mmCIF file with all atom_site columns, C-alpha atoms in Angstrom:
data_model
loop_
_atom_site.group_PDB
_atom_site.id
_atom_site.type_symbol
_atom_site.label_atom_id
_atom_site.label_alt_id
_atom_site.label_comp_id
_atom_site.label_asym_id
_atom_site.label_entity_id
_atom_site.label_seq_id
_atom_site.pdbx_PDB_ins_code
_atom_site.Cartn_x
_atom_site.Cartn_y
_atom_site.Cartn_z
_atom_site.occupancy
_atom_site.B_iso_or_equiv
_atom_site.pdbx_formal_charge
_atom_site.auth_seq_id
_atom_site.auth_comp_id
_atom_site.auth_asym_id
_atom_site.auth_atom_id
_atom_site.pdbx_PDB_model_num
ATOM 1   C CA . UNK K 1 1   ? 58.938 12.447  -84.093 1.00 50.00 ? 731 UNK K CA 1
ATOM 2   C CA . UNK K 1 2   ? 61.821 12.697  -82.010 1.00 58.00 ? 732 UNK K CA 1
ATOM 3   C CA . UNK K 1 3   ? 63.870 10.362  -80.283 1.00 62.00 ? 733 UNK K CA 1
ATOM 4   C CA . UNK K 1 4   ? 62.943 11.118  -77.021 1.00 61.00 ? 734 UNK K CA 1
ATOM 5   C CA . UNK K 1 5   ? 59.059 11.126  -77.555 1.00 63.00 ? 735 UNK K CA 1
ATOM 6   C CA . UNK K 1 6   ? 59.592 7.805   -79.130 1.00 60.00 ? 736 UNK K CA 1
ATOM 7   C CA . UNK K 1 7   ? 60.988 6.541   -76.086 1.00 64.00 ? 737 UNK K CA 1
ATOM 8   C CA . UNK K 1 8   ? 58.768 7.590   -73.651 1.00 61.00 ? 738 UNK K CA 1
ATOM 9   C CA . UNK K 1 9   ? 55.942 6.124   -76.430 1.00 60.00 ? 739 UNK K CA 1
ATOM 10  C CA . UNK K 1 10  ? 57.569 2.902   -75.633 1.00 61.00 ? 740 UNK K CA 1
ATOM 11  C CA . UNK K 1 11  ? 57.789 3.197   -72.268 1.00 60.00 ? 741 UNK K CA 1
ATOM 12  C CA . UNK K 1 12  ? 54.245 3.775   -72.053 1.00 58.00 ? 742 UNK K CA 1
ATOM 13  C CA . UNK K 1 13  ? 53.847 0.560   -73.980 1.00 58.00 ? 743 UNK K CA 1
ATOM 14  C CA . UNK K 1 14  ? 55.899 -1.442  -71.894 1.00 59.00 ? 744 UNK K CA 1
ATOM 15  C CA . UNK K 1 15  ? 54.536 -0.348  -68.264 1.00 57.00 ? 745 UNK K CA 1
ATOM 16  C CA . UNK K 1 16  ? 51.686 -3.132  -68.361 1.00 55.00 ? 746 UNK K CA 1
ATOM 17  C CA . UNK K 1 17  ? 54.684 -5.413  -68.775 1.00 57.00 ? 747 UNK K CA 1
ATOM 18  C CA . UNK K 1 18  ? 56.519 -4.012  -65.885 1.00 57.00 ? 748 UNK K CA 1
ATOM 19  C CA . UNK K 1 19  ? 53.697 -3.537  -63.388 1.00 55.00 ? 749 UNK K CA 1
ATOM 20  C CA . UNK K 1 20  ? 52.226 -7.146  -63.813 1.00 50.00 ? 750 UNK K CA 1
ATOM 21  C CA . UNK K 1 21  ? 55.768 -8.516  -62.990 1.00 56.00 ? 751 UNK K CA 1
ATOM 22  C CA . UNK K 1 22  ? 55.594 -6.416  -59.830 1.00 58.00 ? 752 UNK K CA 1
ATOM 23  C CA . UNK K 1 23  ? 52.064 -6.680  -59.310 1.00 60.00 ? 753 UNK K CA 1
ATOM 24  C CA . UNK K 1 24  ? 51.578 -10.804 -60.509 1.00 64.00 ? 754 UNK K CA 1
ATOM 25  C CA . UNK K 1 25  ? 48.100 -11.076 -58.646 1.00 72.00 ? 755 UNK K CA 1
ATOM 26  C CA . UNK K 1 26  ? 46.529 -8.689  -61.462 1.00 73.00 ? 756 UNK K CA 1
ATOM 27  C CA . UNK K 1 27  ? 43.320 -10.021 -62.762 1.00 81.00 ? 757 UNK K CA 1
ATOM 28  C CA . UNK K 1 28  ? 43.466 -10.476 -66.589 1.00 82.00 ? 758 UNK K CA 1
ATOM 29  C CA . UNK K 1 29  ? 40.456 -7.628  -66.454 1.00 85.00 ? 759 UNK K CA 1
ATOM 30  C CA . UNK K 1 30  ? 42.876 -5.096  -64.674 1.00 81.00 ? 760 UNK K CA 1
ATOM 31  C CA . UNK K 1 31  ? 45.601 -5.879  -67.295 1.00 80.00 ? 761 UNK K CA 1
ATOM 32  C CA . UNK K 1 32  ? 43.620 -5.263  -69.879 1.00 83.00 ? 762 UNK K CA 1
ATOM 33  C CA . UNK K 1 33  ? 41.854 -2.050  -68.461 1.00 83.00 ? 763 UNK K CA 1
ATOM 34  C CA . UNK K 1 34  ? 45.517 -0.687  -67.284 1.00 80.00 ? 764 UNK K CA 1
ATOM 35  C CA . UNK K 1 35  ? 46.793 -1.331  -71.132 1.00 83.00 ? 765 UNK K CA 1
ATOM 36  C CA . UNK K 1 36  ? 43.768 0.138   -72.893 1.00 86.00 ? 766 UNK K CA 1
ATOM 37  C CA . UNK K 1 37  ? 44.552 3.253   -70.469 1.00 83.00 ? 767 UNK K CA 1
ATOM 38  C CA . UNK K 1 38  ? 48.131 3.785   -71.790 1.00 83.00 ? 768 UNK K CA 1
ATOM 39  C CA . UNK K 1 39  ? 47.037 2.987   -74.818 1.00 86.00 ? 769 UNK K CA 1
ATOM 40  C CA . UNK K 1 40  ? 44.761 6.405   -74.767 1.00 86.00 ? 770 UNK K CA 1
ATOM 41  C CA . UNK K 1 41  ? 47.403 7.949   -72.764 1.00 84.00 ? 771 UNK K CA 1
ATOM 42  C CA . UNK K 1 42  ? 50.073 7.127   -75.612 1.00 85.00 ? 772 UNK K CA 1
ATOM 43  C CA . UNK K 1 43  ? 47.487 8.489   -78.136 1.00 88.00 ? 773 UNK K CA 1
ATOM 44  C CA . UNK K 1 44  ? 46.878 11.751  -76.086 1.00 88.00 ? 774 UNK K CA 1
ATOM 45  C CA . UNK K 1 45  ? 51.137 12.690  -75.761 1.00 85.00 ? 775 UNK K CA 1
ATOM 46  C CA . UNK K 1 46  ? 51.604 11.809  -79.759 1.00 87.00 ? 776 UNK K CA 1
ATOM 47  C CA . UNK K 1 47  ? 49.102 14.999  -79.904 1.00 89.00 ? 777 UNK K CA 1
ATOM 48  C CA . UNK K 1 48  ? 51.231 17.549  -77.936 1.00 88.00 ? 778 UNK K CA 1
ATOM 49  C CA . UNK K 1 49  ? 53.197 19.564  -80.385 1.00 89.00 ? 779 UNK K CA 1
ATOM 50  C CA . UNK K 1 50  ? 56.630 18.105  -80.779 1.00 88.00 ? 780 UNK K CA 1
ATOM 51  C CA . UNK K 1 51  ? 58.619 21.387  -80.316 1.00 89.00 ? 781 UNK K CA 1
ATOM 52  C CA . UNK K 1 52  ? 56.819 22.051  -76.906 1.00 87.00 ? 782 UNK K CA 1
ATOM 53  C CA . UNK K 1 53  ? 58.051 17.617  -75.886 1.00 85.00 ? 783 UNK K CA 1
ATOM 54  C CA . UNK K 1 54  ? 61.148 18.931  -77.236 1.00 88.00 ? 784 UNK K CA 1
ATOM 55  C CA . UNK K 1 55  ? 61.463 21.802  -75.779 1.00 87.00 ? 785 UNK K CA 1
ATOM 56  C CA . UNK K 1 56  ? 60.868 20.336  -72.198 1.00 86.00 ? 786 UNK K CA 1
ATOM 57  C CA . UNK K 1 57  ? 63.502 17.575  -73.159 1.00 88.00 ? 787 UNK K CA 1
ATOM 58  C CA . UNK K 1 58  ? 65.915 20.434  -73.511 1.00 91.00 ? 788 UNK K CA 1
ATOM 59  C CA . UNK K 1 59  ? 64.927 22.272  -69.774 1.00 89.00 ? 789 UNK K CA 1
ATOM 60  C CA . UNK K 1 60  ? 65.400 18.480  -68.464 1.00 89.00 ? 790 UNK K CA 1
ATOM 61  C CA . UNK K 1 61  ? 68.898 18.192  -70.064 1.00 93.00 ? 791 UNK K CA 1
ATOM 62  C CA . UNK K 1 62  ? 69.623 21.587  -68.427 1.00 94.00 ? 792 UNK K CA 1
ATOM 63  C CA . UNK K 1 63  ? 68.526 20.644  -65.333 1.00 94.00 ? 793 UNK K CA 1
ATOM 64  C CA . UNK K 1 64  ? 69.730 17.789  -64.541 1.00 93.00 ? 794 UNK K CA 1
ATOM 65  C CA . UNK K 1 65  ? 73.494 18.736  -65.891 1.00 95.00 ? 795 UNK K CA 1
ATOM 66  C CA . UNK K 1 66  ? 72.591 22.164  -63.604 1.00 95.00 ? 796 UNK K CA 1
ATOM 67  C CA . UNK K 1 67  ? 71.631 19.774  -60.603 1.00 95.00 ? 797 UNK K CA 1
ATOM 68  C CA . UNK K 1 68  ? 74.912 17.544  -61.494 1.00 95.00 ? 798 UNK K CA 1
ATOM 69  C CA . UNK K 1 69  ? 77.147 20.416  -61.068 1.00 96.00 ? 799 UNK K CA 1
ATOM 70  C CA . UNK K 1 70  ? 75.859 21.849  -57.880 1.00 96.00 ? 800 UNK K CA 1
ATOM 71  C CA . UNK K 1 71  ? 75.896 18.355  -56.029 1.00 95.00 ? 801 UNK K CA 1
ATOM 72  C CA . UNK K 1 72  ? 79.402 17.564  -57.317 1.00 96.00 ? 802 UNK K CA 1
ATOM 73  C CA . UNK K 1 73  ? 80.884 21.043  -56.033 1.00 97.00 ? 803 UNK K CA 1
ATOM 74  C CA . UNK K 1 74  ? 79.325 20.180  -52.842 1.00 96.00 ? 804 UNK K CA 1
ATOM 75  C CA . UNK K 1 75  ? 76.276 23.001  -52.836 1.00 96.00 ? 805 UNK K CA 1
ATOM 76  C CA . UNK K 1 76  ? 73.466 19.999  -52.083 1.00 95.00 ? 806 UNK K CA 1
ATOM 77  C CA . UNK K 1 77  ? 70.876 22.805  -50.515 1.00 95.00 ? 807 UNK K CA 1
ATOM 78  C CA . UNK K 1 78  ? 71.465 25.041  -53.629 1.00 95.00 ? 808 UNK K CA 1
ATOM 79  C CA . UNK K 1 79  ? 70.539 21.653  -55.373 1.00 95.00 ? 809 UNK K CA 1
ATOM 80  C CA . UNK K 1 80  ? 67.506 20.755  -53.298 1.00 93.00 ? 810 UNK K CA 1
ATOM 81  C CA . UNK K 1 81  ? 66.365 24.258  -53.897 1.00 94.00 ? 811 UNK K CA 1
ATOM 82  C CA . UNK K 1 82  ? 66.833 24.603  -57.580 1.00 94.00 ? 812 UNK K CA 1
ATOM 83  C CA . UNK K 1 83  ? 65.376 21.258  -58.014 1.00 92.00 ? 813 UNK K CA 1
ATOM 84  C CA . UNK K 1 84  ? 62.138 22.601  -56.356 1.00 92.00 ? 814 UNK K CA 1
ATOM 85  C CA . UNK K 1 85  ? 61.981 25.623  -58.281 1.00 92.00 ? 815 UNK K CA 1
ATOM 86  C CA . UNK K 1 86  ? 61.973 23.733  -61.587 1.00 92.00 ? 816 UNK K CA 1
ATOM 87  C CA . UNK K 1 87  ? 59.151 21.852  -59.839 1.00 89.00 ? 817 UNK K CA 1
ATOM 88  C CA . UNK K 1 88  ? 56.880 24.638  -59.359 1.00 89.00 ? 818 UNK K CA 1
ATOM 89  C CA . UNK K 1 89  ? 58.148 26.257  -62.262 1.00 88.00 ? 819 UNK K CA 1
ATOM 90  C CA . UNK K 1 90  ? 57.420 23.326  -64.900 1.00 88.00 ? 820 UNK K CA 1
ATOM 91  C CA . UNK K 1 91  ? 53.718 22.713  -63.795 1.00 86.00 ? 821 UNK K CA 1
ATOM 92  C CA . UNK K 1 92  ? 52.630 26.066  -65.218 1.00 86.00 ? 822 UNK K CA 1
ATOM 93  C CA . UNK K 1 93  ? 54.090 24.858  -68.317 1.00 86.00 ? 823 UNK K CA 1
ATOM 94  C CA . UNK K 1 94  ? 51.877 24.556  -71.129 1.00 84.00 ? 824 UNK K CA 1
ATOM 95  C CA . UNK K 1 95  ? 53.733 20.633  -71.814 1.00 84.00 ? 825 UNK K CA 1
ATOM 96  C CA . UNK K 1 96  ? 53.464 19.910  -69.208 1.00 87.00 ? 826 UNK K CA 1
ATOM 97  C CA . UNK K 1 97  ? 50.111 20.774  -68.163 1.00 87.00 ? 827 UNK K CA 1
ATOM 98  C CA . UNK K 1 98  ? 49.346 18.604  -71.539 1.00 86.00 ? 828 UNK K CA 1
ATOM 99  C CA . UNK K 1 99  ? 50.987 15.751  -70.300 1.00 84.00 ? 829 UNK K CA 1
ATOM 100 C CA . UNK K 1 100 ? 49.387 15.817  -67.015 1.00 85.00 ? 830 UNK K CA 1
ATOM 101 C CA . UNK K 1 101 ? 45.765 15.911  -68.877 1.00 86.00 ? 831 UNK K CA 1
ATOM 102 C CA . UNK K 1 102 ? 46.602 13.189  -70.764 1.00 84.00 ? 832 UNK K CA 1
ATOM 103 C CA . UNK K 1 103 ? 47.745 11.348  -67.454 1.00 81.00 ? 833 UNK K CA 1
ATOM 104 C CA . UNK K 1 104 ? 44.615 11.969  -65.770 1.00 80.00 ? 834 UNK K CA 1
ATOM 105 C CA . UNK K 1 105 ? 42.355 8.883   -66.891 1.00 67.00 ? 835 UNK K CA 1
ATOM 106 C CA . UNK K 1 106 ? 45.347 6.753   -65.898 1.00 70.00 ? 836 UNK K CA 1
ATOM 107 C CA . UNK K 1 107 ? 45.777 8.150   -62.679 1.00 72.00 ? 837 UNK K CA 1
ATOM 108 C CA . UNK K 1 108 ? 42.416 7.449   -62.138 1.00 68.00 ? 838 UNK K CA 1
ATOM 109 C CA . UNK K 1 109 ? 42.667 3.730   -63.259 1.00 62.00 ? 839 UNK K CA 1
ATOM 110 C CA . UNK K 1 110 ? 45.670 2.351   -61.060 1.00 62.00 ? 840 UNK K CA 1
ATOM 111 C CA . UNK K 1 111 ? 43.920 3.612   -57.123 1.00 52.00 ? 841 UNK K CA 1
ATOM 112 C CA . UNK K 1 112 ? 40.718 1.209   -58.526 1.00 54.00 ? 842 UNK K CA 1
ATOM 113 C CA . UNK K 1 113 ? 43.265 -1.813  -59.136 1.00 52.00 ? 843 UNK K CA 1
ATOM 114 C CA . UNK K 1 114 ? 44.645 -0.926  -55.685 1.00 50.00 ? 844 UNK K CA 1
ATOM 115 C CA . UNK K 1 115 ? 48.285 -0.962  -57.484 1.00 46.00 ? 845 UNK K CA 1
ATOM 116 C CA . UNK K 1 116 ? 49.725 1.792   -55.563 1.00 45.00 ? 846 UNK K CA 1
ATOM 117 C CA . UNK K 1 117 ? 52.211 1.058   -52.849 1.00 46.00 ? 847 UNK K CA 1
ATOM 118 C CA . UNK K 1 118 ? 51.770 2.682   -49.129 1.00 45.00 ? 848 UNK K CA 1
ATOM 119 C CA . UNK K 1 119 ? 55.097 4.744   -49.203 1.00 42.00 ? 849 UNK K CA 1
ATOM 120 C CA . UNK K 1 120 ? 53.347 5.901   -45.869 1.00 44.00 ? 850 UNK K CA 1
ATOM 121 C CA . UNK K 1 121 ? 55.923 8.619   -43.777 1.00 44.00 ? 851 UNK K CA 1
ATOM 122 C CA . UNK K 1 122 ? 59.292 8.177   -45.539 1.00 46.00 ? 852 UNK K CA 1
ATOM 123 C CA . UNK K 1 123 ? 60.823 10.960  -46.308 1.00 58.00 ? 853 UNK K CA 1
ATOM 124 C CA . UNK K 1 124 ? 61.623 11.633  -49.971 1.00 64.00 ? 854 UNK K CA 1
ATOM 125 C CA . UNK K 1 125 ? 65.548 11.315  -50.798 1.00 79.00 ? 855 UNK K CA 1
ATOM 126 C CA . UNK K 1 126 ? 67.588 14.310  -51.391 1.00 87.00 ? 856 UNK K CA 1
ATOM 127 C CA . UNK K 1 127 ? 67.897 15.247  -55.256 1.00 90.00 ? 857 UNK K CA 1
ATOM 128 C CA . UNK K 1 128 ? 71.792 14.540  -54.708 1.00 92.00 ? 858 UNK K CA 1
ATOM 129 C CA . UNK K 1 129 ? 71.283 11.100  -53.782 1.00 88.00 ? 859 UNK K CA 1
ATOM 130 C CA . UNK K 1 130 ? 70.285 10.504  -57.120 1.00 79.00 ? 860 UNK K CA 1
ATOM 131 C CA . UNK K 1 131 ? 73.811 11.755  -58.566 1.00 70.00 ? 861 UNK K CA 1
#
């Protein structure tokens, strides 16, 4: 398994961790219910074919270093507009529509634990802000 599947594995592992620092009113039920969710979730991603993980590691690389260039040389729209390409272009993916099957059943879990934050109106940042 590669590097980069390993870490997100561990990610996974660790998010209980991180959301019952930021959410410290969790009942010990939730906790449990949120980690036996990413455990299955974990389970689910170790099934998608490595080369396909990898191979969406390697359009991410691109991307961002892509994204990189065209907000350093100034072109933020052609940025903002690539950026949302690769958006619509990566959920036809077949990884990606993996991932987001395996994502499902935690997805489901968090709105029932009333986790999710009210990000109400705000507009989301430009993808150059993040450069």
């Amino acid at each position: 398994m590669n590097k980069n599947i390993l870490r997100h594995l561990a990610l996974l592992a660790l998010m209980p961790i991180a959301v019952h620092a930021q959410y410290p009113n969790m009942t010990e039920e939730q906790m449990q219910k949120m980690m036996e969710q990413a455990q299955k979730m974990q389970a689910c991603v170790s099934q998608i074919d490595p080369a396909v993980m990898e191979k969406m590691a390697k359009q991410g690389e691109a991307l961002q270093a892509e994204i990189s260039a065209l907000c350093k040389s100034g072109d933020r729209d052609g940025a903002q507009e690539r950026a949302m390409a690769y958006g619509k272009e990566i959920m036809n993916d077949e990884g990606m529509q993996a991932m987001k099957k395996c994502g499902e059943e935690m997805v489901q879990t968090m709105p029932q634990m009333n986790l999710a934050k009210d990000y109400g109106d705000k507009k989301q940042g430009h993808v150059c802000d993040n450069y």
